[in-house]
Amino acid sequence: MNKNVLLLACCQGLITTGNILLVTISALVGQLLSPSAALTTLPVAMQMAGLLMATIPASLIMAKTGRRLGFSLGNLVGISGTLLGVWALRESHFALFCVATTLIGIGTGFATLYRFAAIEASDKPATAISTIMASGVVAAILGPNLAVWVNEVYPALNYANSFVALSGLYVLALLLLQGVRFTEVDPHTTDAPARTLKEIVAQKQFQLAVLVAMISYSVMNFLMTATPLAMHRHGFDLADSALVIEWHVLGMFLPSFFTGKLIERFGARVMILLGCVLYLASAGINLLGVSHWHFLLALFALGVGWNFMFISATQLVSQTYAPQERAKAQACNEFLVFSMVVASSLSAGFLEATIGWQTLNLWSMPVVLAAFIATLVLSRGSVTPARLPVG
């Protein structure tokens, strides 16, 4: 794998470490500062809302200014959010903390395009995606443990020191980013007409890829966000929930070392179906009990299922547009996917408090079955690269 993909993987790993750190503590901060149980996961939802707001502008900005400047801008916005978060937590100001997580979400929204930049820098898309995603293995171990370690060694009110560490991660990613040589697209170098967004979206493969990404990411985020709250409700402490989140994120990213090869051998369709089976198994484990082992095994299976489904969906969608169409196609994909993630984040805390942890898992099963059926219907035969206009 070339240097550019490896540097992008390092940047992705640092951003993901920060995201996992936030997942570990944000719901607990919300529980501590929010005026009601219904608003417990509002900071997480605002982070996802910031990400959603950035999806379309990020793609369009990079189409005009290039990848490096666009990614750097996103990192700077994220750094401003971490610094505001330190202030908000020291002042115990819930609304200001929500603004801070929104800014962090905007920065993350730019970073979601790292995987597409890696595809553009490599002639093996599945392997490039897997390399980017594999960087999350480091994040899985570092993120939760960093949250625990910072607050034990440097205790501060409301987890404020975690946001100091978060700022350091984003600064390091910004520095590494400057060493990447991006593959930019000059719209003036091709005479081929770019299709309209309506024509791109009309492709069956695009529809399947977006639907699978939407369901896999939103259901995973829904259950992951609710997990620390459910564990706290059942008597577990921060270290216990951090270990479960660590294994969950290992499940999300550890398979990336071989997922690309599996997709090349068996096809995206088979990997998506296998991911759906793992989601259903995860929900089934959670329905069986609420011991630490139940939480750990269920969240690990959920993470592996997400890996298979999301990487497969990313590869499928990358085959549905030509280089001169990438900005609008990627913007549409990211907006649709993360609009569902925002909804899942916002509702997770309220539903966990009102209907309970096990009912949440029960409700997730029909949604996953819908993805399973859609994959069978929309990918009859085999999923093959879309026919693209020649650039």
Tab-separated table of C-alpha atoms in Angstrom:
chain	number	residue	atom	x	y	z
A	1	MET	CA	0.000	0.000	0.000
A	2	ASN	CA	1.367	3.424	-0.932
A	3	LYS	CA	2.490	6.141	1.466
A	4	ASN	CA	-0.550	8.342	0.843
A	5	VAL	CA	-3.006	5.640	1.872
A	6	LEU	CA	-0.950	4.849	4.977
A	7	LEU	CA	-0.823	8.530	6.014
A	8	LEU	CA	-4.574	8.827	5.472
A	9	ALA	CA	-5.012	5.703	7.603
A	10	CYS	CA	-2.998	7.343	10.401
A	11	CYS	CA	-5.140	10.484	10.175
A	12	GLN	CA	-8.298	8.365	10.198
A	13	GLY	CA	-7.014	6.449	13.222
A	14	LEU	CA	-6.434	9.649	15.206
A	15	ILE	CA	-9.865	11.051	14.349
A	16	THR	CA	-11.515	7.729	15.172
A	17	THR	CA	-9.664	7.578	18.503
A	18	GLY	CA	-11.188	10.957	19.329
A	19	ASN	CA	-14.631	9.777	18.275
A	20	ILE	CA	-14.428	6.681	20.468
A	21	LEU	CA	-13.226	8.788	23.384
A	22	LEU	CA	-16.321	10.950	22.867
A	23	VAL	CA	-18.618	7.923	22.652
A	24	THR	CA	-17.188	6.681	25.943
A	25	ILE	CA	-17.875	9.878	27.889
A	26	SER	CA	-20.413	12.067	26.044
A	27	ALA	CA	-23.541	10.219	27.125
A	28	LEU	CA	-22.234	10.178	30.711
A	29	VAL	CA	-21.534	13.925	30.541
A	30	GLY	CA	-25.044	14.432	29.187
A	31	GLN	CA	-26.451	12.380	32.037
A	32	LEU	CA	-24.529	14.547	34.499
A	33	LEU	CA	-25.355	17.972	33.029
A	34	SER	CA	-28.620	17.628	31.095
A	35	PRO	CA	-31.823	18.979	32.662
A	36	SER	CA	-33.798	15.816	31.806
A	37	ALA	CA	-33.266	12.169	30.854
A	38	ALA	CA	-34.685	12.851	27.388
A	39	LEU	CA	-31.702	15.141	26.651
A	40	THR	CA	-29.003	12.785	27.924
A	41	THR	CA	-27.705	11.903	24.454
A	42	LEU	CA	-28.287	15.369	22.983
A	43	PRO	CA	-24.509	16.109	22.931
A	44	VAL	CA	-23.956	12.930	20.894
A	45	ALA	CA	-26.853	13.844	18.615
A	46	MET	CA	-25.459	17.358	18.129
A	47	GLN	CA	-22.108	15.849	17.178
A	48	MET	CA	-23.888	13.776	14.536
A	49	ALA	CA	-25.900	16.844	13.485
A	50	GLY	CA	-22.652	18.766	12.962
A	51	LEU	CA	-21.344	15.861	10.923
A	52	LEU	CA	-24.536	15.894	8.856
A	53	MET	CA	-24.300	19.649	8.252
A	54	ALA	CA	-20.756	19.193	6.945
A	55	THR	CA	-21.387	16.336	4.525
A	56	ILE	CA	-22.511	18.358	1.494
A	57	PRO	CA	-20.316	21.468	2.070
A	58	ALA	CA	-17.241	19.280	2.684
A	59	SER	CA	-17.524	17.557	-0.692
A	60	LEU	CA	-18.257	20.796	-2.541
A	61	ILE	CA	-15.447	22.702	-0.793
A	62	MET	CA	-12.954	19.980	-1.688
A	63	ALA	CA	-14.160	20.024	-5.295
A	64	LYS	CA	-13.191	23.719	-5.400
A	65	THR	CA	-10.113	23.913	-3.167
A	66	GLY	CA	-8.739	20.362	-3.205
A	67	ARG	CA	-8.589	17.612	-0.599
A	68	ARG	CA	-5.702	18.941	1.517
A	69	LEU	CA	-7.176	22.374	2.176
A	70	GLY	CA	-10.616	20.916	2.769
A	71	PHE	CA	-9.405	18.309	5.259
A	72	SER	CA	-7.239	20.914	7.022
A	73	LEU	CA	-10.224	23.234	7.372
A	74	GLY	CA	-12.266	20.424	8.884
A	75	ASN	CA	-9.528	19.632	11.405
A	76	LEU	CA	-9.303	23.275	12.479
A	77	VAL	CA	-13.049	23.393	13.105
A	78	GLY	CA	-12.765	20.211	15.155
A	79	ILE	CA	-9.900	21.659	17.215
A	80	SER	CA	-11.995	24.757	17.980
A	81	GLY	CA	-14.747	22.450	19.199
A	82	THR	CA	-12.433	20.585	21.567
A	83	LEU	CA	-11.197	23.838	23.126
A	84	LEU	CA	-14.758	25.090	23.535
A	85	GLY	CA	-15.600	21.749	25.117
A	86	VAL	CA	-12.927	22.229	27.789
A	87	TRP	CA	-14.415	25.606	28.699
A	88	ALA	CA	-18.003	24.319	28.668
A	89	LEU	CA	-17.183	21.410	30.956
A	90	ARG	CA	-15.242	23.546	33.414
A	91	GLU	CA	-18.268	25.854	33.585
A	92	SER	CA	-20.726	22.907	33.716
A	93	HIS	CA	-22.611	24.535	30.835
A	94	PHE	CA	-24.737	21.940	29.033
A	95	ALA	CA	-25.838	24.121	26.079
A	96	LEU	CA	-22.266	25.266	25.412
A	97	PHE	CA	-21.091	21.669	25.561
A	98	CYS	CA	-23.644	20.810	22.860
A	99	VAL	CA	-22.229	23.624	20.685
A	100	ALA	CA	-18.744	22.187	21.211
A	101	THR	CA	-19.775	18.685	20.141
A	102	THR	CA	-21.492	20.220	17.095
A	103	LEU	CA	-18.200	21.799	16.006
A	104	ILE	CA	-16.400	18.514	16.596
A	105	GLY	CA	-19.051	16.830	14.475
A	106	ILE	CA	-18.439	19.284	11.636
A	107	GLY	CA	-14.743	18.430	11.738
A	108	THR	CA	-15.613	14.729	11.698
A	109	GLY	CA	-17.903	15.332	8.721
A	110	PHE	CA	-14.899	16.392	6.663
A	111	ALA	CA	-12.905	13.391	7.921
A	112	THR	CA	-15.535	10.890	6.716
A	113	LEU	CA	-14.185	11.539	3.210
A	114	TYR	CA	-10.770	10.066	4.082
A	115	ARG	CA	-11.961	6.678	2.827
A	116	PHE	CA	-12.900	8.126	-0.579
A	117	ALA	CA	-9.546	9.942	-0.792
A	118	ALA	CA	-7.835	6.596	-0.120
A	119	ILE	CA	-9.818	4.934	-2.917
A	120	GLU	CA	-8.681	7.685	-5.281
A	121	ALA	CA	-5.030	7.162	-4.261
A	122	SER	CA	-5.049	3.404	-4.908
A	123	ASP	CA	-5.788	0.985	-7.737
A	124	LYS	CA	-7.252	-1.526	-5.239
A	125	PRO	CA	-10.364	0.138	-3.769
A	126	ALA	CA	-11.393	-2.658	-1.389
A	127	THR	CA	-7.865	-2.914	0.032
A	128	ALA	CA	-7.578	0.864	0.376
A	129	ILE	CA	-10.898	1.067	2.243
A	130	SER	CA	-9.831	-1.792	4.497
A	131	THR	CA	-6.501	-0.097	5.275
A	132	ILE	CA	-8.291	3.098	6.273
A	133	MET	CA	-10.774	1.193	8.413
A	134	ALA	CA	-8.056	-0.996	9.962
A	135	SER	CA	-6.607	2.119	11.579
A	136	GLY	CA	-9.588	1.932	13.910
A	137	VAL	CA	-7.938	-1.009	15.699
A	138	VAL	CA	-5.593	1.463	17.382
A	139	ALA	CA	-8.567	3.711	18.104
A	140	ALA	CA	-10.467	0.818	19.662
A	141	ILE	CA	-7.740	0.312	22.246
A	142	LEU	CA	-6.578	3.896	22.696
A	143	GLY	CA	-9.926	5.733	22.714
A	144	PRO	CA	-11.713	4.175	25.727
A	145	ASN	CA	-8.511	3.726	27.720
A	146	LEU	CA	-7.460	7.309	27.045
A	147	ALA	CA	-10.803	8.482	28.426
A	148	VAL	CA	-10.316	6.448	31.613
A	149	TRP	CA	-6.596	7.225	32.003
A	150	VAL	CA	-6.905	11.000	31.531
A	151	ASN	CA	-9.676	11.263	34.080
A	152	GLU	CA	-7.867	9.091	36.618
A	153	VAL	CA	-4.398	10.634	36.313
A	154	TYR	CA	-5.545	14.208	35.640
A	155	PRO	CA	-8.965	14.405	37.298
A	156	ALA	CA	-11.097	17.398	36.374
A	157	LEU	CA	-14.747	18.352	36.709
A	158	ASN	CA	-17.043	16.768	34.115
A	159	TYR	CA	-14.297	15.020	32.116
A	160	ALA	CA	-12.794	18.316	30.876
A	161	ASN	CA	-9.287	16.882	30.553
A	162	SER	CA	-10.530	14.342	28.030
A	163	PHE	CA	-11.130	17.230	25.656
A	164	VAL	CA	-7.570	18.459	26.123
A	165	ALA	CA	-6.400	15.016	24.958
A	166	LEU	CA	-8.903	15.167	22.098
A	167	SER	CA	-7.417	18.457	20.938
A	168	GLY	CA	-3.957	16.881	20.838
A	169	LEU	CA	-5.203	14.043	18.634
A	170	TYR	CA	-6.717	16.477	16.129
A	171	VAL	CA	-3.564	18.619	16.001
A	172	LEU	CA	-1.433	15.541	15.262
A	173	ALA	CA	-3.830	14.497	12.471
A	174	LEU	CA	-3.584	17.990	10.977
A	175	LEU	CA	0.214	17.752	10.875
A	176	LEU	CA	0.256	14.298	9.259
A	177	LEU	CA	-2.272	15.455	6.678
A	178	GLN	CA	0.240	17.879	5.210
A	179	GLY	CA	2.405	14.989	3.998
A	180	VAL	CA	-0.302	13.404	1.809
A	181	ARG	CA	-0.270	13.811	-1.979
A	182	PHE	CA	-3.922	13.751	-3.002
A	183	THR	CA	-5.309	12.677	-6.361
A	184	GLU	CA	-7.231	15.752	-7.437
A	185	VAL	CA	-9.743	15.960	-10.287
A	186	ASP	CA	-9.594	18.839	-12.749
A	187	PRO	CA	-13.049	19.143	-14.365
A	188	HIS	CA	-11.459	20.844	-17.375
A	189	THR	CA	-9.358	17.804	-18.330
A	190	THR	CA	-12.328	15.778	-19.623
A	191	ASP	CA	-14.957	16.412	-22.257
A	192	ALA	CA	-17.242	13.702	-20.920
A	193	PRO	CA	-20.492	15.176	-19.578
A	194	ALA	CA	-21.214	14.621	-15.910
A	195	ARG	CA	-24.554	12.989	-15.193
A	196	THR	CA	-27.143	14.678	-13.041
A	197	LEU	CA	-27.522	13.606	-9.417
A	198	LYS	CA	-30.932	12.189	-10.319
A	199	GLU	CA	-29.321	9.878	-12.885
A	200	ILE	CA	-26.689	8.736	-10.387
A	201	VAL	CA	-29.255	8.065	-7.651
A	202	ALA	CA	-31.467	6.151	-10.105
A	203	GLN	CA	-28.871	3.352	-10.283
A	204	LYS	CA	-29.930	0.239	-8.414
A	205	GLN	CA	-26.397	-0.262	-7.104
A	206	PHE	CA	-26.274	3.281	-5.681
A	207	GLN	CA	-29.620	2.740	-3.948
A	208	LEU	CA	-28.476	-0.541	-2.432
A	209	ALA	CA	-25.161	0.895	-1.241
A	210	VAL	CA	-26.783	3.904	0.431
A	211	LEU	CA	-29.568	1.875	2.028
A	212	VAL	CA	-27.130	-0.657	3.507
A	213	ALA	CA	-24.845	2.109	4.787
A	214	MET	CA	-27.800	3.973	6.325
A	215	ILE	CA	-29.178	0.954	8.161
A	216	SER	CA	-25.834	-0.486	9.252
A	217	TYR	CA	-24.490	2.814	10.589
A	218	SER	CA	-27.698	4.045	12.256
A	219	VAL	CA	-28.530	0.761	14.013
A	220	MET	CA	-24.919	0.345	15.159
A	221	ASN	CA	-24.748	3.935	16.418
A	222	PHE	CA	-28.148	3.598	18.109
A	223	LEU	CA	-27.104	0.583	20.170
A	224	MET	CA	-23.537	1.807	20.774
A	225	THR	CA	-24.771	5.163	22.113
A	226	ALA	CA	-27.286	3.513	24.425
A	227	THR	CA	-24.850	0.903	25.757
A	228	PRO	CA	-22.979	3.059	28.359
A	229	LEU	CA	-26.355	4.264	29.672
A	230	ALA	CA	-27.774	0.741	29.877
A	231	MET	CA	-24.643	-0.522	31.632
A	232	HIS	CA	-24.708	2.374	34.097
A	233	ARG	CA	-28.374	1.598	34.808
A	234	HIS	CA	-27.454	-2.013	35.544
A	235	GLY	CA	-24.688	-1.096	37.999
A	236	PHE	CA	-21.549	-1.033	35.844
A	237	ASP	CA	-18.942	1.744	36.124
A	238	LEU	CA	-17.005	3.742	33.500
A	239	ALA	CA	-14.173	1.192	33.306
A	240	ASP	CA	-16.681	-1.612	32.631
A	241	SER	CA	-18.441	0.279	29.845
A	242	ALA	CA	-15.085	1.443	28.411
A	243	LEU	CA	-13.992	-2.203	28.054
A	244	VAL	CA	-17.223	-3.069	26.227
A	245	ILE	CA	-16.815	-0.078	23.899
A	246	GLU	CA	-13.193	-1.089	23.312
A	247	TRP	CA	-14.221	-4.577	22.189
A	248	HIS	CA	-17.058	-3.149	20.138
A	249	VAL	CA	-14.690	-0.877	18.230
A	250	LEU	CA	-12.211	-3.742	17.821
A	251	GLY	CA	-15.070	-5.619	16.197
A	252	MET	CA	-15.710	-2.605	13.970
A	253	PHE	CA	-12.156	-2.327	12.691
A	254	LEU	CA	-10.104	-5.492	13.342
A	255	PRO	CA	-11.774	-7.438	10.478
A	256	SER	CA	-10.645	-4.669	8.099
A	257	PHE	CA	-7.314	-6.488	7.696
A	258	PHE	CA	-9.130	-9.151	5.670
A	259	THR	CA	-12.567	-7.710	4.771
A	260	GLY	CA	-11.253	-6.327	1.471
A	261	LYS	CA	-10.001	-9.777	0.465
A	262	LEU	CA	-13.312	-11.353	1.475
A	263	ILE	CA	-15.221	-8.855	-0.658
A	264	GLU	CA	-12.954	-9.583	-3.629
A	265	ARG	CA	-13.495	-13.332	-3.200
A	266	PHE	CA	-17.176	-13.609	-2.218
A	267	GLY	CA	-18.624	-10.283	-3.386
A	268	ALA	CA	-20.218	-7.367	-1.556
A	269	ARG	CA	-23.655	-9.005	-1.574
A	270	VAL	CA	-22.549	-12.022	0.492
A	271	MET	CA	-20.643	-9.831	2.959
A	272	ILE	CA	-23.668	-7.578	3.482
A	273	LEU	CA	-25.903	-10.577	4.170
A	274	LEU	CA	-23.346	-11.978	6.623
A	275	GLY	CA	-23.217	-8.593	8.343
A	276	CYS	CA	-27.006	-8.638	8.755
A	277	VAL	CA	-26.798	-12.079	10.387
A	278	LEU	CA	-24.235	-10.753	12.882
A	279	TYR	CA	-26.499	-7.792	13.715
A	280	LEU	CA	-29.374	-10.170	14.457
A	281	ALA	CA	-27.062	-12.338	16.587
A	282	SER	CA	-25.991	-9.246	18.542
A	283	ALA	CA	-29.593	-8.301	19.305
A	284	GLY	CA	-30.323	-11.889	20.295
A	285	ILE	CA	-27.439	-11.951	22.799
A	286	ASN	CA	-28.662	-8.696	24.377
A	287	LEU	CA	-32.142	-10.181	24.727
A	288	LEU	CA	-30.722	-13.125	26.674
A	289	GLY	CA	-29.292	-11.107	29.578
A	290	VAL	CA	-27.544	-8.013	30.940
A	291	SER	CA	-24.304	-9.401	32.368
A	292	HIS	CA	-20.966	-7.846	31.412
A	293	TRP	CA	-20.332	-10.768	29.054
A	294	HIS	CA	-23.687	-10.242	27.336
A	295	PHE	CA	-22.852	-6.594	26.672
A	296	LEU	CA	-19.311	-7.407	25.517
A	297	LEU	CA	-20.158	-10.265	23.137
A	298	ALA	CA	-23.189	-8.507	21.683
A	299	LEU	CA	-21.335	-5.267	20.993
A	300	PHE	CA	-18.377	-7.151	19.489
A	301	ALA	CA	-20.691	-8.993	17.071
A	302	LEU	CA	-22.391	-5.691	16.257
A	303	GLY	CA	-19.027	-4.156	15.405
A	304	VAL	CA	-18.008	-6.999	13.079
A	305	GLY	CA	-21.384	-6.849	11.339
A	306	TRP	CA	-20.971	-3.108	10.807
A	307	ASN	CA	-17.508	-3.647	9.323
A	308	PHE	CA	-18.768	-6.129	6.730
A	309	MET	CA	-21.787	-4.032	5.771
A	310	PHE	CA	-20.228	-0.564	5.755
A	311	ILE	CA	-17.039	-1.447	3.864
A	312	SER	CA	-19.097	-3.362	1.291
A	313	ALA	CA	-21.464	-0.419	0.897
A	314	THR	CA	-18.558	2.027	0.513
A	315	GLN	CA	-17.009	-0.064	-2.247
A	316	LEU	CA	-20.352	-0.389	-4.039
A	317	VAL	CA	-21.083	3.330	-3.979
A	318	SER	CA	-17.564	4.181	-5.206
A	319	GLN	CA	-18.325	2.208	-8.381
A	320	THR	CA	-21.398	4.240	-9.293
A	321	TYR	CA	-19.859	7.564	-10.345
A	322	ALA	CA	-17.153	8.928	-12.623
A	323	PRO	CA	-14.331	11.146	-11.258
A	324	GLN	CA	-16.040	14.359	-12.403
A	325	GLU	CA	-19.205	13.272	-10.555
A	326	ARG	CA	-17.583	12.355	-7.252
A	327	ALA	CA	-18.365	15.547	-5.313
A	328	LYS	CA	-22.142	15.398	-5.697
A	329	ALA	CA	-22.320	11.596	-5.453
A	330	GLN	CA	-20.240	11.459	-2.261
A	331	ALA	CA	-22.122	14.425	-0.780
A	332	CYS	CA	-25.466	12.731	-1.412
A	333	ASN	CA	-24.265	9.441	0.062
A	334	GLU	CA	-22.833	11.037	3.199
A	335	PHE	CA	-25.880	13.251	3.764
A	336	LEU	CA	-28.337	10.367	3.518
A	337	VAL	CA	-26.273	8.057	5.720
A	338	PHE	CA	-25.547	10.517	8.497
A	339	SER	CA	-29.048	11.968	8.580
A	340	MET	CA	-30.093	8.562	9.885
A	341	VAL	CA	-27.150	8.486	12.297
A	342	VAL	CA	-28.288	11.816	13.778
A	343	ALA	CA	-31.790	10.448	14.321
A	344	SER	CA	-30.399	7.334	16.014
A	345	SER	CA	-28.168	9.376	18.336
A	346	LEU	CA	-30.949	11.734	19.349
A	347	SER	CA	-33.433	8.968	20.127
A	348	ALA	CA	-31.077	6.486	21.824
A	349	GLY	CA	-31.025	8.084	25.274
A	350	PHE	CA	-34.756	8.812	25.377
A	351	LEU	CA	-35.762	5.317	24.269
A	352	GLU	CA	-33.290	3.571	26.575
A	353	ALA	CA	-34.788	5.540	29.484
A	354	THR	CA	-38.408	4.931	28.481
A	355	ILE	CA	-38.755	1.504	26.844
A	356	GLY	CA	-35.590	-0.188	28.128
A	357	TRP	CA	-32.431	-1.733	26.721
A	358	GLN	CA	-33.822	-5.080	25.632
A	359	THR	CA	-36.792	-3.553	23.822
A	360	LEU	CA	-34.358	-1.363	21.886
A	361	ASN	CA	-32.630	-4.483	20.645
A	362	LEU	CA	-35.928	-6.113	19.762
A	363	TRP	CA	-36.930	-3.081	17.671
A	364	SER	CA	-33.633	-3.150	15.784
A	365	MET	CA	-34.268	-6.607	14.354
A	366	PRO	CA	-36.985	-5.726	11.764
A	367	VAL	CA	-34.819	-2.852	10.500
A	368	VAL	CA	-31.886	-5.197	9.926
A	369	LEU	CA	-34.189	-7.728	8.251
A	370	ALA	CA	-35.251	-4.949	5.864
A	371	ALA	CA	-31.587	-4.501	4.836
A	372	PHE	CA	-31.274	-8.269	4.369
A	373	ILE	CA	-34.326	-8.441	2.101
A	374	ALA	CA	-33.351	-5.297	0.159
A	375	THR	CA	-29.931	-6.805	-0.552
A	376	LEU	CA	-31.523	-9.947	-1.956
A	377	VAL	CA	-33.954	-7.942	-4.108
A	378	LEU	CA	-31.707	-5.133	-5.359
A	379	SER	CA	-28.706	-7.345	-6.098
A	380	ARG	CA	-30.352	-10.178	-7.992
A	381	GLY	CA	-27.634	-12.155	-9.718
A	382	SER	CA	-24.429	-10.362	-8.749
A	383	VAL	CA	-23.411	-6.808	-7.965
A	384	THR	CA	-21.036	-5.488	-10.612
A	385	PRO	CA	-19.398	-2.120	-11.185
A	386	ALA	CA	-21.741	0.451	-12.665
A	387	ARG	CA	-21.342	1.588	-16.280
A	388	LEU	CA	-19.693	5.014	-16.042
A	389	PRO	CA	-19.076	7.740	-18.584
A	390	VAL	CA	-15.470	7.677	-19.735
A	391	GLY	CA	-13.372	10.604	-18.461
